[in-house]
Coordinates of C-alpha atoms in Angstrom, one line a residue:
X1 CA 0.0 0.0 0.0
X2 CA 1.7 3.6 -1.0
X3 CA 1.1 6.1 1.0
X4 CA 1.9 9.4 -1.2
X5 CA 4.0 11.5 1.1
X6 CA 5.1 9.0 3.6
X7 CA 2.0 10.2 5.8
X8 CA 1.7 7.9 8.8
X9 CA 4.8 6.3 8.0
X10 CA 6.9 5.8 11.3
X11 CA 11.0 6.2 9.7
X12 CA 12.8 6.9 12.8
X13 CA 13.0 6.7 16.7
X14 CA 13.4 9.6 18.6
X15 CA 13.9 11.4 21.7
X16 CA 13.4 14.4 20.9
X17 CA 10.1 15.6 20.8
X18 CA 6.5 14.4 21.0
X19 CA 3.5 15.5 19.1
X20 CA 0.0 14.4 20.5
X21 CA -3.0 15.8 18.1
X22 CA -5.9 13.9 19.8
X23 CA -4.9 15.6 22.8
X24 CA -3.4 19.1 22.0
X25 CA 0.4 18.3 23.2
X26 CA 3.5 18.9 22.3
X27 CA 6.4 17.4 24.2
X28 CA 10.1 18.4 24.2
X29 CA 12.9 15.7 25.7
X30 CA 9.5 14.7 27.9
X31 CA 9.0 18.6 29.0
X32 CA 5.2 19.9 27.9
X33 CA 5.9 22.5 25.6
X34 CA 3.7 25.0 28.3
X35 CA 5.7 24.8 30.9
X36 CA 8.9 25.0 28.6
X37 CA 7.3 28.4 27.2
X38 CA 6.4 29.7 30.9
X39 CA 9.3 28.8 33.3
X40 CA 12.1 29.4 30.4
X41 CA 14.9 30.9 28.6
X42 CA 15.6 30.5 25.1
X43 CA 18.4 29.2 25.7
X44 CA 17.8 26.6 28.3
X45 CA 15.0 25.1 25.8
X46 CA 17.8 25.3 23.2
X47 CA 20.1 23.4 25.6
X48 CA 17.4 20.8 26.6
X49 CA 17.3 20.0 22.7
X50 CA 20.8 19.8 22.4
X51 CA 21.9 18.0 25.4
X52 CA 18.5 16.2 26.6
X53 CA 18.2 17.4 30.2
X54 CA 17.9 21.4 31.3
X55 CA 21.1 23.2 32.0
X56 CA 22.2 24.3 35.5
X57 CA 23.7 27.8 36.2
X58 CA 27.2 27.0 34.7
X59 CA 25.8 25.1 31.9
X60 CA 23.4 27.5 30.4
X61 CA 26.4 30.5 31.3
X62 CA 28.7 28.4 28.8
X63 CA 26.2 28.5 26.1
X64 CA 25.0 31.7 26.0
X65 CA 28.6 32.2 25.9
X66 CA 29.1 29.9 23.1
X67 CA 26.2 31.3 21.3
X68 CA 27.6 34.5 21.9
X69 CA 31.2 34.2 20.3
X70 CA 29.4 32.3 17.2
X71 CA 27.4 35.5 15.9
X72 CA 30.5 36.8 13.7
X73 CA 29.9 36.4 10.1
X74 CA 33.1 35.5 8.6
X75 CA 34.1 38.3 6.5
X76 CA 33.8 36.5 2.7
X77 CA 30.3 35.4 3.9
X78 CA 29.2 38.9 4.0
X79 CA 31.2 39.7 0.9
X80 CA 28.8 37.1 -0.8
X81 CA 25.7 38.2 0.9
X82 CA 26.5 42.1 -0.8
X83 CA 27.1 40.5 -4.1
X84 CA 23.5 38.2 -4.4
X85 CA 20.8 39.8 -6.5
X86 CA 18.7 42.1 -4.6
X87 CA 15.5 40.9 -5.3
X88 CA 16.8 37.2 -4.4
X89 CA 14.5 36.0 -1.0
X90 CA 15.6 36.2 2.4
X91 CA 15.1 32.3 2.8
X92 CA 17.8 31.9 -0.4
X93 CA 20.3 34.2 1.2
X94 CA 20.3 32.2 4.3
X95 CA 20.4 28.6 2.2
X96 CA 23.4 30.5 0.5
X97 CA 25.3 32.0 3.5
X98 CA 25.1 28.7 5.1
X99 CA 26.2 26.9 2.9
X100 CA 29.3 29.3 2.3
X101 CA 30.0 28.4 6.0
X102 CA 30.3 25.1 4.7
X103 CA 33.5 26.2 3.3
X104 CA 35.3 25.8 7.0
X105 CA 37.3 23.1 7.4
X106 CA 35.9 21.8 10.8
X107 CA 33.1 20.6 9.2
X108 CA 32.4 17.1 8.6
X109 CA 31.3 13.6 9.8
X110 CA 30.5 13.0 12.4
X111 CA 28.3 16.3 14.0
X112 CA 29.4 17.8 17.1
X113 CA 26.7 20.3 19.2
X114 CA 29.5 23.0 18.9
X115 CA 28.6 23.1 15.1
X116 CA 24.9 22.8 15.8
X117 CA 25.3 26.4 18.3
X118 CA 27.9 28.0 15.9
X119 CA 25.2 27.6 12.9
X120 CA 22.3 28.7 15.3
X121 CA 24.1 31.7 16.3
X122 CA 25.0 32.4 12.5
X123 CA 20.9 33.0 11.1
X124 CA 19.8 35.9 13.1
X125 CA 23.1 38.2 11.9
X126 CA 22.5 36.5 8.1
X127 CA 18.9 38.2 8.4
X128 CA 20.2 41.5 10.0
X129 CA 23.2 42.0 7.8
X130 CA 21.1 41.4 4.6
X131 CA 18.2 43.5 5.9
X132 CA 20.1 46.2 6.8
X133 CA 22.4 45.8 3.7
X134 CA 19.0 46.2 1.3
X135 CA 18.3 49.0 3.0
X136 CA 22.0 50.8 2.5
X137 CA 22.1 51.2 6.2
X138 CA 25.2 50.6 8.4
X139 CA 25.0 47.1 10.0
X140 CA 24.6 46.8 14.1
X141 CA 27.2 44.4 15.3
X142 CA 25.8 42.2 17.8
X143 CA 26.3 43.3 21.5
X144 CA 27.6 40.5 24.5
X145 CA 25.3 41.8 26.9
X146 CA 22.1 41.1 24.8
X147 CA 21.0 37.1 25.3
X148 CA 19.5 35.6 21.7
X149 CA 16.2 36.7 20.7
X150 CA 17.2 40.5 22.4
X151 CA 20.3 40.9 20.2
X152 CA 18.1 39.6 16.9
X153 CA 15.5 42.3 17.0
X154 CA 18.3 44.8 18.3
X155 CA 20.4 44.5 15.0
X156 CA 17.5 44.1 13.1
X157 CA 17.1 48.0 13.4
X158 CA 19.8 49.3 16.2
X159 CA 17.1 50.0 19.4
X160 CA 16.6 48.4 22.1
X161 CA 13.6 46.3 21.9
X162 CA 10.6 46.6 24.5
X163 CA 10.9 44.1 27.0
X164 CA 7.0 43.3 25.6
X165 CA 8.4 43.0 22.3
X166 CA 11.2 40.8 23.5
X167 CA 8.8 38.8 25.9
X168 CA 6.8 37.7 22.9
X169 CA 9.5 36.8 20.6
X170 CA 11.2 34.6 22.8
X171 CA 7.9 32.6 23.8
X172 CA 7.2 32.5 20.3
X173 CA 10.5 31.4 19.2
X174 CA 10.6 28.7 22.0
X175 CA 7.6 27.2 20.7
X176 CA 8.9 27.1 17.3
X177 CA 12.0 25.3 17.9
X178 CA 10.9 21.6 17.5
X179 CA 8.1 19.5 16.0
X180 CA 8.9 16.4 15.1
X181 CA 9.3 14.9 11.6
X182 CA 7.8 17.5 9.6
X183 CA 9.3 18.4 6.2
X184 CA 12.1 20.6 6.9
X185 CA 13.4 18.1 9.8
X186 CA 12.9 15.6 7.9
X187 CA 15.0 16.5 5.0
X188 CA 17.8 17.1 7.1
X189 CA 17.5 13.7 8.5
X190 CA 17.7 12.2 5.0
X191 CA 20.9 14.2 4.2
X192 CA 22.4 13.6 7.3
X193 CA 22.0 9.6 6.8
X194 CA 24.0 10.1 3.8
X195 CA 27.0 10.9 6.2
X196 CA 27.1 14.2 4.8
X197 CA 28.2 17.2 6.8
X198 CA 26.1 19.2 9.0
X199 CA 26.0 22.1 7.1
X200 CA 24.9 20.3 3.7
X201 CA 21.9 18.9 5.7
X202 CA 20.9 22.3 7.4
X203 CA 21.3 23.9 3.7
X204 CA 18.5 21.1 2.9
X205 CA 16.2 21.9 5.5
X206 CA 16.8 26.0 4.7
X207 CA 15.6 25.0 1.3
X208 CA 12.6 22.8 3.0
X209 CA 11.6 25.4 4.7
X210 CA 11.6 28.0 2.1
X211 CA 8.5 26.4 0.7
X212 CA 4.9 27.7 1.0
X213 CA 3.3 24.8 2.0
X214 CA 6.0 24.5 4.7
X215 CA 7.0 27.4 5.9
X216 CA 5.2 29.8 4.4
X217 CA 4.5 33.3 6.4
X218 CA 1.7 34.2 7.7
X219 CA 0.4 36.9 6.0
X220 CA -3.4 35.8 5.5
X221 CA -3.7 36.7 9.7
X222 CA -1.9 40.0 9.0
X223 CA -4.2 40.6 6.1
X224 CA -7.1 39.4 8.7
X225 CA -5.8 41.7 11.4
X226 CA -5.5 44.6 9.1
X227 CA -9.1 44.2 7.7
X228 CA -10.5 43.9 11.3
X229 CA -8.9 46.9 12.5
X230 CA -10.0 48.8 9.7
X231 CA -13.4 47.5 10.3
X232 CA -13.6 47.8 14.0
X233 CA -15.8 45.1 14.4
X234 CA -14.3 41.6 14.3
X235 CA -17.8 39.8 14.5
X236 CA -19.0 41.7 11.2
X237 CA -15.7 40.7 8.9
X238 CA -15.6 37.1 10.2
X239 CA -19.0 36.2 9.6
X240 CA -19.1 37.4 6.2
X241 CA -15.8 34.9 5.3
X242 CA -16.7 32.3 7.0
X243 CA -20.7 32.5 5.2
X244 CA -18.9 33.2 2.1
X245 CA -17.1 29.7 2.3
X246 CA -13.4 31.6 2.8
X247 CA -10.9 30.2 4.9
X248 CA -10.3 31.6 8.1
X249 CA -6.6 32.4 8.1
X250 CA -4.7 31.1 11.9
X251 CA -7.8 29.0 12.1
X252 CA -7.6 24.8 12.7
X253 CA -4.4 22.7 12.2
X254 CA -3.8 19.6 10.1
X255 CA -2.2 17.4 12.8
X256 CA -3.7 19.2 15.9
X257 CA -7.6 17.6 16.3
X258 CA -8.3 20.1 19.0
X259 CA -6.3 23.2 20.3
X260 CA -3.0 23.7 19.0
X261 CA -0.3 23.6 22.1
X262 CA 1.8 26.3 20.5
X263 CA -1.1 28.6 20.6
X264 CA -2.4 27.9 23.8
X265 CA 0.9 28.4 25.6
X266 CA 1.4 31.6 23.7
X267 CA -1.5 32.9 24.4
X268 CA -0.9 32.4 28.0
X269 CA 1.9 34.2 27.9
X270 CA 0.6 37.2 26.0
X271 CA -2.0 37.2 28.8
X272 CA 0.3 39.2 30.7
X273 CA 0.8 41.6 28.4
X274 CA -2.4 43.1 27.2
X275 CA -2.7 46.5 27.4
X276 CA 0.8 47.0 26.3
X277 CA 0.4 46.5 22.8
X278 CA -2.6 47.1 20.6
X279 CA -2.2 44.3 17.9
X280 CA -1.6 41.6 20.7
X281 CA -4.8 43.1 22.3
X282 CA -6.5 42.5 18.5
X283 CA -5.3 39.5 18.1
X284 CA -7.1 38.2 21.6
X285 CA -10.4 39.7 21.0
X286 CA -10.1 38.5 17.4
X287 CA -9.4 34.5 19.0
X288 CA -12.1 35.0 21.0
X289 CA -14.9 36.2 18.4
X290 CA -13.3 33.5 15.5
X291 CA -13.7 30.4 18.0
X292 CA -17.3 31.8 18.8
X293 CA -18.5 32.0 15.3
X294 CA -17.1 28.7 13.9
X295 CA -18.4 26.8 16.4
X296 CA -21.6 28.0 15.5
X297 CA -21.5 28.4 12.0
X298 CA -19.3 25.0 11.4
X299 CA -20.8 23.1 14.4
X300 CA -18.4 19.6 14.9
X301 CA -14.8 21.3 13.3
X302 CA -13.0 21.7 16.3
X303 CA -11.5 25.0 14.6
X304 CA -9.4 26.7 17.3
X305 CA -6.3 28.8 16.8
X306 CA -2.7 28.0 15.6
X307 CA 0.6 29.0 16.7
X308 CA 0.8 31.1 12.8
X309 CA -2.2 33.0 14.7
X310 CA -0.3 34.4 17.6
X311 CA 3.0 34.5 15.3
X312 CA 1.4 37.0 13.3
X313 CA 0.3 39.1 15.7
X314 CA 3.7 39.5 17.1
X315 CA 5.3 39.8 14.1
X316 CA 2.8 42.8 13.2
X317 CA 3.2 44.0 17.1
X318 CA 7.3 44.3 16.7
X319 CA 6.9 45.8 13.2
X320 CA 8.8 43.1 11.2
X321 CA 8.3 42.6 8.0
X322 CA 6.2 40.1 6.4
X323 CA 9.5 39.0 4.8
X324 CA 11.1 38.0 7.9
X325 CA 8.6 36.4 9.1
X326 CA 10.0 32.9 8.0
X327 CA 13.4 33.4 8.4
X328 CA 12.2 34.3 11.8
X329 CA 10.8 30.7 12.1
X330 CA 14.0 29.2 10.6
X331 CA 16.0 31.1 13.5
X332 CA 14.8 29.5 16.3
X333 CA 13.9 25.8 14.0
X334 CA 17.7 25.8 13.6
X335 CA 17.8 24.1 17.1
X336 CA 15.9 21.5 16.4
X337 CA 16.7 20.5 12.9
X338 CA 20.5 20.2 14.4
X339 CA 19.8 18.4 17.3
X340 CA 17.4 15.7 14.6
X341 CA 21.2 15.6 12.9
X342 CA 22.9 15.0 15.9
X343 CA 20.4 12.0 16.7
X344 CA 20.7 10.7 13.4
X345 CA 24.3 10.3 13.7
X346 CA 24.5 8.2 16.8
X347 CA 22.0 5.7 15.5
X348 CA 22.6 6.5 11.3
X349 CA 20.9 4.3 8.6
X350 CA 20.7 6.1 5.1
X351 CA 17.1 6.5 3.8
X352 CA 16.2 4.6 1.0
X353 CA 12.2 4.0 0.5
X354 CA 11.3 2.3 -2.4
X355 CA 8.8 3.5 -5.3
X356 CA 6.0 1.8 -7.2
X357 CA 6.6 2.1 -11.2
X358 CA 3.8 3.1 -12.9
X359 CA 4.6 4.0 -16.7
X360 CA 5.3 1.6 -19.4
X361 CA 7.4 -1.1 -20.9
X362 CA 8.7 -0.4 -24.4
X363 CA 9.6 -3.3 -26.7

């Protein structure tokens, strides 16, 4: 029996992460995904990846460290970022600047973590220095005493971010490190099982990710949020999609049956921060209302919010562009596609699924 896609198809053991869709979970090294987003850093979800337990005070110092002394772009990988085409995508610059990395001599077979937190660090200056570069503005080098997700927005346009802003990044970007063998991970795996380097397997995920069906932003719940607050009345412009047959954007998730984790614990977390930004505030009463409606107008769905919901409303809420919004996601994915390589080498057999021919035999 074929099933197109591999859906269903178990390929590999892991450790890693957990997803449950009957019950709305999401599970990282055995940690639920909302206590991961509410008790911590960044980094220390990062490190649990990585390393498969939660670092102590000395442990998590040494990798912020790490993580720190890794944001350097080497100087001919910014050479080649100033000579791409400026209309080429974000998501192409970071396949291409990666893979430039490449070009290092300590990479190889097998992967070490240190290469998994030098190409992590690498992403968020790729998007900064090409940003700013586009722009014909000065680069801001990253600063020591900024941790990961603060340093990212701050060279993204040189000010220190709110701690709001930064709040909401960081939950989001926790969220979005892991989850399980979807497409991206996936086709690092399959690279990786080749005993190819870490990089070439990174630069196949980049290219994973880059595709709309994957990673593709989300710009229907901006265009949602915009048309809303233009309205003023979220009831009024729902309705009207939903009886018009239009899919409501942020709504229901293919492998969650009910409420998506992600969303749930991001939600929580932007509990504590209404009033201090008006789109977050939006993006609550617009939840609210959305849930109402299709329950009653698609009785039986189950349609709650995603974790793209929330995303966009704090991508919109820290004024980043709907071009970033992916590479955004790739920055903090970077964690767990390398720790799926780092798995895969301890335990390696290549891929190699068969196919079912179909055309025809010429005499």
């Amino acid at each position: 029996m074929i099933q197109k896609g591999l859906k269903g198809i178990v390929a590999a053991e892991t450790s890693i992460s957990h997803i449950d869709g009957e019950n709305g979970q999401l599970f990282y090294r055995g940690y639920e995904i909302r206590e991961i987003a509410k008790r911590f850093s960044f980094e220390e979800a990062a490190y649990l990846l990585w390393f498969g337990h939660l670092p102590d005070e000395v442990q998590l110092s040494v990798l912020k460290n790490e993580l720190k002394s890794n944001r350097e772009l080497p100087e001919y990988v910014m050479e080649i970022i100033d000579q791409l085409p400026p209309a080429m995508d974000l998501m192409s610059v970071i396949r291409t600047s990666i893979s430039a990395e490449g070009g290092q001599s300590d990479y190889g077979w097998k992967p070490g973590v240190s290469q998994a937190i030098r190409l992590t660090a690498l992403v968020p200056t790729i998007i900064a220095y090409r940003k700013r570069f586009l722009e014909g503005q000065s680069f801001f080098p990253s600063r020591s005493d900024l941790d990961f997700v603060e340093n990212y927005l701050y060279m993204l346009d040189g000010n220190l971010p709110l701690a709001a802003h930064i709040e909401a990044l960081e939950t989001y970007m926790i969220l979005t490190l892991e989850h399980g063998m979807n497409a991206s991970t996936f086709s690092a795996r399959v690279t990786a099982s080749t005993e190819s380097d870490l990089v070439s397997a990174i630069t196949s995920a980049v290219g994973t990710m880059k595709g709309p069906l994957h990673g593709g932003a989300p710009s229907g719940v901006i265009e949602l949020l915009d048309e809303i607050a233009m309205v003023g009345d979220a009831e009024t412009v729902i309705r009207a999609k939903v009886l018009r047959g239009e899919k409501l954007m942020g709504f229901g998730h293919r492998v969650y049956k009910t409420h998506d984790p992600r969303a749930v614990a991001l939600k929580a977390k932007l509990m504590g921060l209404v009033g201090e930004d008006e789109w977050l505030d939006l993006a609550m009463t617009v939840e609210d209302t959305g849930v109402k409606l299709l329950a009653e107008l698609k009785p039986g769905r189950l349609l709650y919010t995603n974790v793209e919901f929330y995303a966009a409303a704090i991508m919109k809420a820290i004024n980043l562009d709907v071009e970033l919004f992916t590479p955004t996601f790739t920055a903090s994915r970077m964690v767990g596609w390398t720790a799926h390589v780092l798995e895969q080498a301890e335990n390696n057999t290549i891929y190699r699924p068969q196919s079912k021919y179909i055309g025809t035999y010429n005499k």
